[in-house]
Tab-separated table of C-alpha atoms (C1' of nucleotides) in Angstrom:
chain	number	residue	atom	x	y	z
A	1	UNK	CA	23.291	51.301	-110.669
A	2	UNK	CA	22.848	54.998	-110.630
A	3	UNK	CA	25.611	56.378	-108.434
A	4	UNK	CA	23.292	59.026	-107.061
A	5	UNK	CA	20.761	56.450	-106.045
A	6	UNK	CA	23.530	54.406	-104.546
A	7	UNK	CA	24.555	57.331	-102.394
A	8	UNK	CA	20.935	57.895	-101.465
A	9	UNK	CA	20.534	54.280	-100.448
A	10	UNK	CA	23.718	54.286	-98.500
A	11	UNK	CA	22.749	57.383	-96.619
A	12	UNK	CA	19.057	56.651	-96.234
A	13	UNK	CA	19.115	54.774	-92.972
A	14	UNK	CA	21.851	56.983	-91.676
A	15	UNK	CA	19.803	60.062	-92.403
A	16	UNK	CA	16.694	58.592	-90.822
A	17	UNK	CA	18.393	57.736	-87.550
A	18	UNK	CA	20.232	61.016	-87.416
A	19	UNK	CA	16.998	62.856	-87.995
A	20	UNK	CA	15.230	60.950	-85.225
A	21	UNK	CA	18.038	61.784	-82.842
A	22	UNK	CA	18.017	65.437	-83.806
A	23	UNK	CA	14.271	65.779	-83.410
A	24	UNK	CA	14.280	64.125	-80.010
A	25	UNK	CA	17.347	66.129	-79.069
A	26	UNK	CA	15.770	69.456	-79.920
A	27	UNK	CA	12.662	68.581	-77.909
A	28	UNK	CA	14.645	67.691	-74.815
A	29	UNK	CA	17.123	70.544	-75.178
A	30	UNK	CA	14.222	72.954	-75.478
A	31	UNK	CA	12.364	71.485	-72.524
A	32	UNK	CA	15.288	71.039	-70.132
A	33	UNK	CA	18.116	73.074	-71.532
A	34	UNK	CA	21.267	71.944	-73.300
A	35	UNK	CA	23.497	71.479	-70.286
A	36	UNK	CA	20.776	69.877	-68.208
A	37	UNK	CA	20.057	67.285	-70.880
A	38	UNK	CA	22.467	64.376	-71.085
A	39	UNK	CA	23.187	62.390	-74.188
A	40	UNK	CA	21.809	59.400	-72.323
A	41	UNK	CA	18.482	61.170	-71.816
A	42	UNK	CA	18.096	61.455	-75.574
A	43	UNK	CA	19.218	57.893	-76.175
A	44	UNK	CA	16.875	56.458	-73.572
A	45	UNK	CA	13.966	58.216	-75.209
A	46	UNK	CA	14.816	56.515	-78.494
A	47	UNK	CA	16.033	53.217	-77.020
A	48	UNK	CA	19.363	53.701	-78.653
A	49	UNK	CA	22.846	53.315	-77.277
A	50	UNK	CA	25.891	55.463	-76.811
A	51	UNK	CA	27.543	53.614	-79.664
A	52	UNK	CA	24.859	54.686	-82.099
A	53	UNK	CA	25.149	58.280	-81.045
A	54	UNK	CA	28.908	58.573	-81.362
A	55	UNK	CA	28.815	56.605	-84.578
A	56	UNK	CA	26.753	59.408	-86.132
A	57	UNK	CA	28.011	62.489	-84.306
A	58	UNK	CA	31.424	63.637	-83.235
A	59	UNK	CA	30.327	65.115	-79.937
A	60	UNK	CA	27.386	66.572	-78.081
A	61	UNK	CA	28.346	69.989	-79.381
A	62	UNK	CA	28.604	68.827	-82.987
A	63	UNK	CA	25.204	67.206	-82.517
A	64	UNK	CA	23.691	70.463	-81.354
A	65	UNK	CA	25.235	72.492	-84.154
A	66	UNK	CA	23.647	70.106	-86.656
A	67	UNK	CA	20.302	70.530	-84.900
A	68	UNK	CA	20.639	74.276	-85.309
A	69	UNK	CA	21.455	73.986	-88.996
A	70	UNK	CA	18.966	71.277	-89.915
A	71	UNK	CA	15.993	72.099	-87.732
A	72	UNK	CA	16.159	75.401	-85.928
A	73	UNK	CA	17.309	77.667	-88.734
A	74	UNK	CA	14.771	76.253	-91.172
A	75	UNK	CA	11.944	76.569	-88.697
A	76	UNK	CA	12.821	80.124	-87.815
A	77	UNK	CA	12.834	80.867	-91.500
A	78	UNK	CA	9.436	79.310	-92.158
A	79	UNK	CA	7.824	80.736	-89.013
A	80	UNK	CA	9.299	84.208	-88.717
A	81	UNK	CA	10.712	85.205	-92.081
A	82	UNK	CA	8.655	83.657	-94.870
A	83	UNK	CA	5.299	84.813	-93.438
A	84	UNK	CA	6.538	88.405	-93.437
A	85	UNK	CA	8.431	88.896	-96.660
A	86	UNK	CA	6.776	89.134	-100.044
A	87	UNK	CA	3.519	90.732	-98.971
A	88	UNK	CA	2.598	94.214	-99.994
A	89	UNK	CA	1.926	95.647	-96.531
A	90	UNK	CA	4.649	94.655	-94.073
A	91	UNK	CA	2.778	96.115	-91.108
A	92	UNK	CA	-0.077	93.727	-91.742
A	93	UNK	CA	2.113	90.691	-92.339
A	94	UNK	CA	4.227	91.398	-89.257
A	95	UNK	CA	1.100	91.705	-87.187
A	96	UNK	CA	-0.388	88.412	-88.353
A	97	UNK	CA	2.957	86.624	-88.199
A	98	UNK	CA	3.454	87.577	-84.554
A	99	UNK	CA	-0.167	86.783	-83.831
A	100	UNK	CA	0.188	83.288	-85.231
A	101	UNK	CA	3.544	82.610	-83.589
A	102	UNK	CA	2.233	83.624	-80.180
A	103	UNK	CA	-0.864	81.520	-80.665
A	104	UNK	CA	1.241	78.359	-80.932
A	105	UNK	CA	3.004	79.542	-77.805
A	106	UNK	CA	-0.298	79.781	-75.933
A	107	UNK	CA	-0.925	76.132	-76.713
A	108	UNK	CA	2.442	75.241	-75.261
A	109	UNK	CA	3.663	73.966	-78.587
A	110	UNK	CA	7.201	74.621	-79.602
A	111	UNK	CA	7.567	78.163	-80.814
A	112	UNK	CA	10.869	78.506	-82.577
A	113	UNK	CA	11.205	82.149	-81.735
A	114	UNK	CA	11.127	81.092	-78.107
A	115	UNK	CA	13.578	78.287	-78.774
A	116	UNK	CA	15.983	80.776	-80.288
A	117	UNK	CA	15.514	83.140	-77.362
A	118	UNK	CA	16.154	80.405	-74.799
A	119	UNK	CA	19.290	79.136	-76.459
A	120	UNK	CA	20.630	82.644	-76.945
A	121	UNK	CA	20.478	83.237	-73.216
A	122	UNK	CA	21.742	79.759	-72.315
A	123	UNK	CA	24.878	79.819	-74.450
A	124	UNK	CA	25.781	83.474	-74.119
A	125	UNK	CA	29.319	83.722	-72.837
A	126	UNK	CA	29.487	79.962	-72.425
A	127	UNK	CA	30.004	78.520	-75.882
A	128	UNK	CA	31.294	80.670	-78.701
A	129	UNK	CA	30.916	78.063	-81.432
A	130	UNK	CA	27.235	77.574	-80.802
A	131	UNK	CA	26.691	81.300	-80.260
A	132	UNK	CA	28.121	81.974	-83.699
A	133	UNK	CA	25.489	79.763	-85.288
A	134	UNK	CA	22.663	81.212	-83.225
A	135	UNK	CA	23.725	84.765	-83.975
A	136	UNK	CA	23.724	83.890	-87.644
A	137	UNK	CA	20.046	82.969	-87.491
A	138	UNK	CA	19.335	86.107	-85.529
A	139	UNK	CA	21.147	88.175	-88.100
A	140	UNK	CA	19.202	86.632	-90.991
A	141	UNK	CA	15.947	87.431	-89.232
A	142	UNK	CA	17.063	90.995	-88.626
A	143	UNK	CA	18.240	91.583	-92.192
A	144	UNK	CA	14.998	90.265	-93.625
A	145	UNK	CA	12.915	92.340	-91.267
A	146	UNK	CA	14.811	95.501	-92.165
A	147	UNK	CA	14.581	94.922	-95.898
A	148	UNK	CA	10.885	94.124	-95.653
A	149	UNK	CA	10.296	97.364	-93.802
A	150	UNK	CA	12.289	99.275	-96.376
A	151	UNK	CA	10.243	97.715	-99.142
A	152	UNK	CA	7.187	98.914	-97.244
A	153	UNK	CA	8.551	102.429	-97.348
A	154	UNK	CA	8.954	102.133	-101.083
A	155	UNK	CA	5.397	100.883	-101.472
A	156	UNK	CA	3.968	103.659	-99.395
A	157	UNK	CA	2.873	101.489	-96.473
A	158	UNK	CA	5.481	102.926	-94.136
A	159	UNK	CA	6.358	106.508	-93.462
A	160	UNK	CA	9.571	107.539	-95.160
A	161	UNK	CA	10.977	109.051	-91.973
A	162	UNK	CA	10.944	105.719	-90.164
A	163	UNK	CA	14.287	104.285	-89.079
A	164	UNK	CA	13.881	100.723	-90.342
A	165	UNK	CA	16.819	99.270	-88.428
A	166	UNK	CA	15.480	100.751	-85.228
A	167	UNK	CA	11.977	99.475	-85.927
A	168	UNK	CA	13.334	95.977	-86.602
A	169	UNK	CA	15.301	96.033	-83.352
A	170	UNK	CA	12.250	97.138	-81.431
A	171	UNK	CA	10.030	94.502	-82.997
A	172	UNK	CA	12.505	91.722	-82.306
A	173	UNK	CA	12.966	92.929	-78.748
A	174	UNK	CA	9.300	92.966	-77.969
A	175	UNK	CA	8.843	89.550	-79.528
A	176	UNK	CA	11.658	87.935	-77.540
A	177	UNK	CA	10.457	89.595	-74.385
A	178	UNK	CA	6.857	88.545	-74.639
A	179	UNK	CA	8.020	84.975	-75.067
A	180	UNK	CA	9.805	85.204	-71.743
A	181	UNK	CA	6.721	86.619	-70.082
A	182	UNK	CA	4.228	84.269	-71.671
A	183	UNK	CA	5.708	81.044	-70.452
A	184	UNK	CA	4.888	82.261	-66.970
A	185	UNK	CA	1.391	83.089	-65.849
A	186	UNK	CA	-1.654	83.897	-67.979
A	187	UNK	CA	-0.086	83.465	-71.400
A	188	UNK	CA	-3.337	84.038	-73.245
A	189	UNK	CA	-4.124	87.321	-71.501
A	190	UNK	CA	-0.570	88.506	-71.994
A	191	UNK	CA	-0.670	87.660	-75.652
A	192	UNK	CA	-3.849	89.696	-76.063
A	193	UNK	CA	-2.364	92.669	-74.235
A	194	UNK	CA	0.844	92.450	-76.172
A	195	UNK	CA	-0.907	92.332	-79.525
A	196	UNK	CA	-3.040	95.356	-78.697
A	197	UNK	CA	0.042	97.458	-77.972
A	198	UNK	CA	1.957	96.051	-80.912
A	199	UNK	CA	-0.829	97.392	-83.120
A	200	UNK	CA	-0.427	100.796	-81.474
A	201	UNK	CA	3.281	100.744	-82.192
A	202	UNK	CA	2.857	99.582	-85.775
A	203	UNK	CA	0.517	102.511	-86.336
A	204	UNK	CA	3.368	104.907	-85.562
A	205	UNK	CA	5.157	103.480	-88.596
A	206	UNK	CA	2.306	104.296	-90.967
A	207	UNK	CA	2.702	107.206	-93.330
A	208	UNK	CA	1.712	110.522	-91.779
A	209	UNK	CA	-1.009	112.201	-93.713
A	210	UNK	CA	0.488	115.443	-94.868
A	211	UNK	CA	-1.758	118.460	-94.528
A	212	UNK	CA	-1.417	119.993	-97.969
B	1	UNK	CA	24.933	93.098	-22.055
B	2	UNK	CA	22.218	94.238	-24.344
B	3	UNK	CA	20.559	91.120	-25.712
B	4	UNK	CA	20.054	92.756	-29.110
B	5	UNK	CA	23.702	93.584	-29.363
B	6	UNK	CA	24.509	90.068	-28.322
B	7	UNK	CA	22.428	88.717	-31.155
B	8	UNK	CA	24.059	91.165	-33.512
B	9	UNK	CA	27.496	90.093	-32.359
B	10	UNK	CA	26.653	86.472	-32.633
B	11	UNK	CA	25.318	86.860	-36.114
B	12	UNK	CA	27.823	89.407	-37.329
B	13	UNK	CA	30.460	87.086	-38.661
B	14	UNK	CA	27.842	84.697	-39.907
B	15	UNK	CA	26.131	87.444	-41.849
B	16	UNK	CA	29.397	88.697	-43.295
B	17	UNK	CA	30.462	85.318	-44.616
B	18	UNK	CA	27.020	84.500	-45.924
B	19	UNK	CA	26.933	87.825	-47.702
B	20	UNK	CA	30.304	87.267	-49.299
B	21	UNK	CA	29.163	83.886	-50.535
B	22	UNK	CA	25.924	85.270	-51.908
B	23	UNK	CA	27.611	88.121	-53.736
B	24	UNK	CA	30.177	85.839	-55.322
B	25	UNK	CA	27.442	83.319	-56.043
B	26	UNK	CA	25.266	85.798	-57.872
B	27	UNK	CA	28.183	86.959	-59.972
B	28	UNK	CA	29.094	83.458	-61.062
B	29	UNK	CA	25.505	82.313	-61.526
B	30	UNK	CA	24.869	85.342	-63.694
B	31	UNK	CA	28.033	84.850	-65.716
B	32	UNK	CA	27.860	81.088	-66.204
B	33	UNK	CA	24.350	80.058	-65.302
B	34	UNK	CA	23.082	78.280	-62.203
B	35	UNK	CA	23.493	74.700	-63.386
B	36	UNK	CA	26.839	75.369	-65.020
B	37	UNK	CA	28.259	76.856	-61.819
B	38	UNK	CA	29.334	74.406	-59.161
B	39	UNK	CA	29.419	75.093	-55.467
B	40	UNK	CA	33.147	74.485	-55.651
B	41	UNK	CA	33.528	77.265	-58.221
B	42	UNK	CA	32.116	79.723	-55.740
B	43	UNK	CA	34.152	78.352	-52.858
B	44	UNK	CA	37.393	78.446	-54.832
B	45	UNK	CA	36.805	82.087	-55.641
B	46	UNK	CA	36.518	82.844	-51.934
B	47	UNK	CA	39.114	80.316	-50.748
B	48	UNK	CA	36.496	78.673	-48.598
B	49	UNK	CA	35.639	75.043	-48.140
B	50	UNK	CA	32.637	72.831	-48.627
B	51	UNK	CA	32.222	72.676	-44.886
B	52	UNK	CA	31.780	76.422	-44.622
B	53	UNK	CA	29.165	76.402	-47.358
B	54	UNK	CA	27.011	73.647	-45.933
B	55	UNK	CA	27.391	75.068	-42.469
B	56	UNK	CA	25.588	78.214	-43.631
B	57	UNK	CA	23.238	76.879	-46.282
B	58	UNK	CA	21.072	73.808	-46.522
B	59	UNK	CA	21.656	73.180	-50.188
B	60	UNK	CA	22.607	74.834	-53.441
B	61	UNK	CA	18.952	75.574	-54.071
B	62	UNK	CA	18.416	77.119	-50.630
B	63	UNK	CA	21.521	79.197	-51.277
B	64	UNK	CA	20.103	80.495	-54.527
B	65	UNK	CA	16.706	81.288	-53.031
B	66	UNK	CA	18.429	83.410	-50.421
B	67	UNK	CA	20.368	85.198	-53.151
B	68	UNK	CA	17.090	86.015	-54.841
B	69	UNK	CA	15.562	87.344	-51.658
B	70	UNK	CA	18.563	89.227	-50.338
B	71	UNK	CA	20.165	90.566	-53.490
B	72	UNK	CA	18.135	90.178	-56.638
B	73	UNK	CA	14.745	91.342	-55.439
B	74	UNK	CA	16.192	94.413	-53.754
B	75	UNK	CA	18.243	95.345	-56.779
B	76	UNK	CA	15.325	94.958	-59.137
B	77	UNK	CA	13.375	97.197	-56.840
B	78	UNK	CA	16.024	99.889	-56.706
B	79	UNK	CA	16.825	99.739	-60.437
B	80	UNK	CA	13.461	99.193	-62.082
B	81	UNK	CA	10.748	100.185	-59.644
B	82	UNK	CA	11.971	103.034	-57.464
B	83	UNK	CA	13.207	105.163	-60.380
B	84	UNK	CA	9.761	105.003	-61.967
B	85	UNK	CA	7.272	105.444	-59.196
B	86	UNK	CA	6.681	108.719	-57.435
B	87	UNK	CA	7.374	111.050	-60.323
B	88	UNK	CA	4.704	113.183	-61.873
B	89	UNK	CA	5.138	112.060	-65.479
B	90	UNK	CA	5.494	108.260	-65.739
B	91	UNK	CA	6.346	108.415	-69.441
B	92	UNK	CA	9.405	110.495	-68.655
B	93	UNK	CA	10.517	108.406	-65.702
B	94	UNK	CA	10.053	105.146	-67.618
B	95	UNK	CA	12.099	106.537	-70.455
B	96	UNK	CA	14.984	107.618	-68.275
B	97	UNK	CA	14.837	104.468	-66.144
B	98	UNK	CA	15.193	102.235	-69.213
B	99	UNK	CA	17.858	104.520	-70.625
B	100	UNK	CA	19.919	104.238	-67.476
B	101	UNK	CA	19.438	100.496	-67.085
B	102	UNK	CA	20.520	99.849	-70.663
B	103	UNK	CA	23.518	102.116	-70.237
B	104	UNK	CA	24.895	99.884	-67.472
B	105	UNK	CA	24.265	96.974	-69.809
B	106	UNK	CA	26.348	98.593	-72.539
B	107	UNK	CA	29.266	98.712	-70.128
B	108	UNK	CA	28.871	95.010	-69.441
B	109	UNK	CA	28.052	95.651	-65.840
B	110	UNK	CA	25.450	93.572	-64.133
B	111	UNK	CA	22.024	94.786	-65.114
B	112	UNK	CA	19.493	93.216	-62.819
B	113	UNK	CA	16.735	93.281	-65.374
B	114	UNK	CA	18.949	91.082	-67.477
B	115	UNK	CA	19.744	88.871	-64.512
B	116	UNK	CA	16.046	88.369	-63.941
B	117	UNK	CA	15.479	87.640	-67.618
B	118	UNK	CA	18.274	85.079	-67.744
B	119	UNK	CA	17.157	83.230	-64.650
B	120	UNK	CA	13.540	83.220	-65.785
B	121	UNK	CA	14.528	81.389	-68.942
B	122	UNK	CA	17.010	79.106	-67.198
B	123	UNK	CA	14.656	77.800	-64.517
B	124	UNK	CA	11.433	77.731	-66.498
B	125	UNK	CA	10.000	74.237	-66.318
B	126	UNK	CA	13.047	73.029	-64.424
B	127	UNK	CA	12.665	74.224	-60.860
B	128	UNK	CA	9.292	75.266	-59.526
B	129	UNK	CA	10.543	76.489	-56.164
B	130	UNK	CA	12.942	78.963	-57.688
B	131	UNK	CA	10.454	79.939	-60.384
B	132	UNK	CA	7.953	80.882	-57.701
B	133	UNK	CA	10.400	83.369	-56.222
B	134	UNK	CA	11.383	84.794	-59.593
B	135	UNK	CA	7.779	85.170	-60.666
B	136	UNK	CA	7.110	87.041	-57.460
B	137	UNK	CA	9.678	89.667	-58.374
B	138	UNK	CA	8.265	89.836	-61.869
B	139	UNK	CA	4.798	90.329	-60.461
B	140	UNK	CA	5.903	93.141	-58.171
B	141	UNK	CA	7.495	94.920	-61.089
B	142	UNK	CA	4.351	94.503	-63.154
B	143	UNK	CA	2.006	95.711	-60.427
B	144	UNK	CA	4.098	98.804	-59.792
B	145	UNK	CA	4.339	99.594	-63.474
B	146	UNK	CA	0.577	99.320	-63.903
B	147	UNK	CA	-0.224	101.475	-60.910
B	148	UNK	CA	2.307	104.092	-61.983
B	149	UNK	CA	0.706	104.250	-65.409
B	150	UNK	CA	-2.721	104.579	-63.856
B	151	UNK	CA	-1.501	107.384	-61.677
B	152	UNK	CA	-0.272	109.020	-64.866
B	153	UNK	CA	-3.756	108.789	-66.280
B	154	UNK	CA	-5.086	110.519	-63.196
B	155	UNK	CA	-2.502	113.275	-63.496
B	156	UNK	CA	-3.247	113.860	-67.147
B	157	UNK	CA	0.068	112.597	-68.473
B	158	UNK	CA	-1.469	109.531	-70.076
B	159	UNK	CA	-4.488	109.287	-72.285
B	160	UNK	CA	-7.502	107.933	-70.431
B	161	UNK	CA	-8.221	105.339	-73.130
B	162	UNK	CA	-4.905	103.585	-72.601
B	163	UNK	CA	-5.010	99.988	-71.349
B	164	UNK	CA	-2.446	100.220	-68.552
B	165	UNK	CA	-2.028	96.468	-68.082
B	166	UNK	CA	-1.375	96.052	-71.765
B	167	UNK	CA	1.086	98.934	-71.819
B	168	UNK	CA	2.954	97.448	-68.850
B	169	UNK	CA	3.145	94.075	-70.560
B	170	UNK	CA	4.456	95.662	-73.723
B	171	UNK	CA	7.057	97.704	-71.877
B	172	UNK	CA	8.292	94.712	-69.908
B	173	UNK	CA	8.434	92.625	-73.065
B	174	UNK	CA	10.470	95.107	-75.003
B	175	UNK	CA	12.838	95.570	-72.084
B	176	UNK	CA	13.469	91.855	-71.598
B	177	UNK	CA	13.889	91.398	-75.309
B	178	UNK	CA	16.405	94.160	-75.841
B	179	UNK	CA	18.496	92.665	-73.077
B	180	UNK	CA	18.657	89.429	-75.024
B	181	UNK	CA	19.655	91.266	-78.184
B	182	UNK	CA	22.144	93.595	-76.574
B	183	UNK	CA	24.438	91.008	-75.112
B	184	UNK	CA	25.157	89.956	-78.666
B	185	UNK	CA	26.610	92.297	-81.249
B	186	UNK	CA	26.668	96.100	-81.269
B	187	UNK	CA	24.989	96.694	-77.906
B	188	UNK	CA	25.432	100.425	-78.053
B	189	UNK	CA	23.850	100.798	-81.488
B	190	UNK	CA	20.988	98.526	-80.495
B	191	UNK	CA	20.386	100.487	-77.341
B	192	UNK	CA	20.162	103.690	-79.358
B	193	UNK	CA	17.747	102.159	-81.856
B	194	UNK	CA	15.654	100.673	-79.117
B	195	UNK	CA	15.368	103.925	-77.209
B	196	UNK	CA	14.317	105.821	-80.318
B	197	UNK	CA	11.418	103.438	-80.921
B	198	UNK	CA	10.523	103.281	-77.247
B	199	UNK	CA	10.006	107.042	-77.393
B	200	UNK	CA	7.708	106.547	-80.389
B	201	UNK	CA	5.681	104.013	-78.471
B	202	UNK	CA	5.504	106.116	-75.314
B	203	UNK	CA	4.126	108.956	-77.430
B	204	UNK	CA	1.115	106.808	-78.307
B	205	UNK	CA	0.265	106.779	-74.604
B	206	UNK	CA	0.142	110.569	-74.352
B	207	UNK	CA	-3.219	112.265	-74.106
B	208	UNK	CA	-4.760	112.923	-77.504
B	209	UNK	CA	-5.497	116.550	-78.031
B	210	UNK	CA	-9.237	116.761	-78.467
B	211	UNK	CA	-10.391	119.038	-81.238
B	212	UNK	CA	-13.072	121.025	-79.437
C	1	DA	C1'	42.894	80.112	-18.261
C	2	DC	C1'	39.378	77.482	-19.738
C	3	DA	C1'	35.144	75.634	-21.551
C	4	DT	C1'	31.840	75.902	-25.048
C	5	DA	C1'	29.938	76.734	-29.255
C	6	DA	C1'	30.301	78.764	-33.734
C	7	DA	C1'	32.934	78.632	-37.916
C	8	DC	C1'	35.499	76.243	-40.939
C	9	DC	C1'	38.311	72.330	-43.152
C	10	DG	C1'	38.893	68.679	-46.617
C	11	DA	C1'	38.721	63.725	-47.463
C	12	DC	C1'	35.134	61.116	-48.938
C	13	DC	C1'	30.757	59.296	-51.312
C	14	DA	C1'	27.230	57.989	-54.708
C	15	DA	C1'	25.414	59.489	-58.805
C	16	DG	C1'	25.927	61.276	-62.942
C	17	DT	C1'	28.623	63.296	-67.156
C	18	DG	C1'	30.702	63.117	-72.034
C	19	DG	C1'	33.243	60.079	-74.521
C	20	DT	C1'	35.837	55.383	-76.004
C	21	DC	C1'	36.194	50.948	-77.867
C	22	DG	C1'	36.071	46.045	-78.805
C	23	DG	C1'	32.625	43.508	-80.210
C	24	DT	C1'	27.847	41.995	-82.291
C	25	DT	C1'	24.030	42.452	-85.455
C	26	DT	C1'	21.921	44.196	-90.051
C	27	DT	C1'	22.095	45.193	-94.506
C	28	DC	C1'	23.025	44.341	-99.179
C	29	DA	C1'	25.719	43.860	-103.655
C	30	DT	C1'	27.754	40.046	-105.607
D	1	DA	C1'	25.239	31.916	-99.498
D	2	DT	C1'	28.896	35.000	-98.348
D	3	DG	C1'	31.841	38.687	-97.184
D	4	DA	C1'	32.361	43.172	-95.975
D	5	DA	C1'	30.816	47.461	-94.626
D	6	DA	C1'	27.483	50.076	-92.073
D	7	DA	C1'	24.857	50.423	-87.892
D	8	DC	C1'	24.449	49.580	-83.360
D	9	DC	C1'	25.466	47.718	-78.509
D	10	DG	C1'	26.889	48.374	-73.680
D	11	DA	C1'	30.637	47.885	-70.440
D	12	DC	C1'	33.964	50.920	-69.234
D	13	DC	C1'	36.857	55.296	-68.234
D	14	DA	C1'	38.204	59.670	-66.202
D	15	DC	C1'	36.115	63.380	-64.332
D	16	DT	C1'	32.712	66.445	-62.067
D	17	DT	C1'	28.723	67.163	-59.271
D	18	DG	C1'	26.005	68.121	-54.848
D	19	DG	C1'	26.251	66.726	-50.415
D	20	DT	C1'	28.175	64.366	-45.755
D	21	DC	C1'	30.839	64.079	-41.666
D	22	DG	C1'	34.418	63.591	-38.229
D	23	DG	C1'	37.569	66.551	-36.978
D	24	DT	C1'	40.263	71.208	-36.212
D	25	DT	C1'	40.483	76.139	-35.582
D	26	DT	C1'	38.687	80.523	-33.752
D	27	DA	C1'	36.085	83.502	-31.010
D	28	DT	C1'	33.809	84.636	-26.706
D	29	DG	C1'	31.719	84.881	-22.131
D	30	DT	C1'	33.124	83.824	-17.477
DNA sequence: ACATAAACCGACCAAGTGGTCGGTTTTCAT
DNA sequence: ATGAAAACCGACCACTTGGTCGGTTTATGT
């Protein structure tokens, strides 16, 4: 038998169960917080036992780190990075990316920018290991945003005097912040207001027409 | 004896102890989170006993609500509202208010905007009673920001086409967000970048010079 | 000095927590 | 069919949590 297939077979069920646990885990961790969610909560939801959990994962922390690597980081990439990079006008793609991300937030679906924001504040100063992984995702987002903005400079969509690092910081800030505000009252109205001002800000990044 | 003085006397020691507990409580709740801080943690810090705690407070939740009302709401008012309202040019006072608030954050001191942000994300969907109190503070901040901006319109410091509610939302968002980012790496650099872009945004609110 | 009430103590409780472990069931190549 | 490994079970453990309560200390008005 093909050794690769053998490995696949061996790991197939394992992978499936682990994936179920991770998906359910992320949902509950997002809804109730990491510390407020017990391993039993997750297991009850899946009708699994403690034995199954600790057969697959070393600890609750190890479990969460794997969730970050397998689910969160990929989702952040596909929701916040991919939709922005590779288009000619970064100002446009940033605008529609934020628009779309906030729209899922209005419908109370899981918005992975919000997930990242929540976990960043929950683990800060409490768990260095997990913070390291979260900061890594944050850093990837930041680097991509900066390089996309710089590419926009090169393509003439962004004024050459713009400080791209600063713009990236400001964009990330406003995005994280609006997620905090939106989960409260009137998310739809707040989204609309936010987007209108975001457009104003993005306009300041456009090339100034030089009076020749 | 003066009955008022009597009441004062009676409540003096009570107030002092309660205040000590609340101050220590806020510190620990801010540093470690509400759910991750036990009542015993607070009592150990003060060398007090369970009995003392439950003599003064009904429950951990009641304790926290009183912290919000007695400490947090006042501090938010004095740090984020008072420095903004009552000055002629709101764009200037907002700028220097944020500048100052972020400066305390750089020095790792307690910044009450950050406190509010952290608690908002910690209790969201987990404790309605506490959320109600936090949202109240948030709402007060928002209302004051909006009315200050509108006053600025009236005084000619802000363009009359500006949507003040939207601007307030955007300002609050960016502020909450930068607090999330700053507690991570390079807070000082991030503060500087943030402030530079905030100035850009505030400029978009200035009155457009009409070409007559 | 004494009585009374406010302030405080700390052993205790039930309910949960993350994690362990000896054992049972499933799966599957031979 | 069978044997062995992988997957899963659930009772159990040590520990922590918020909260209770009978009792002791401290302050105060008379």
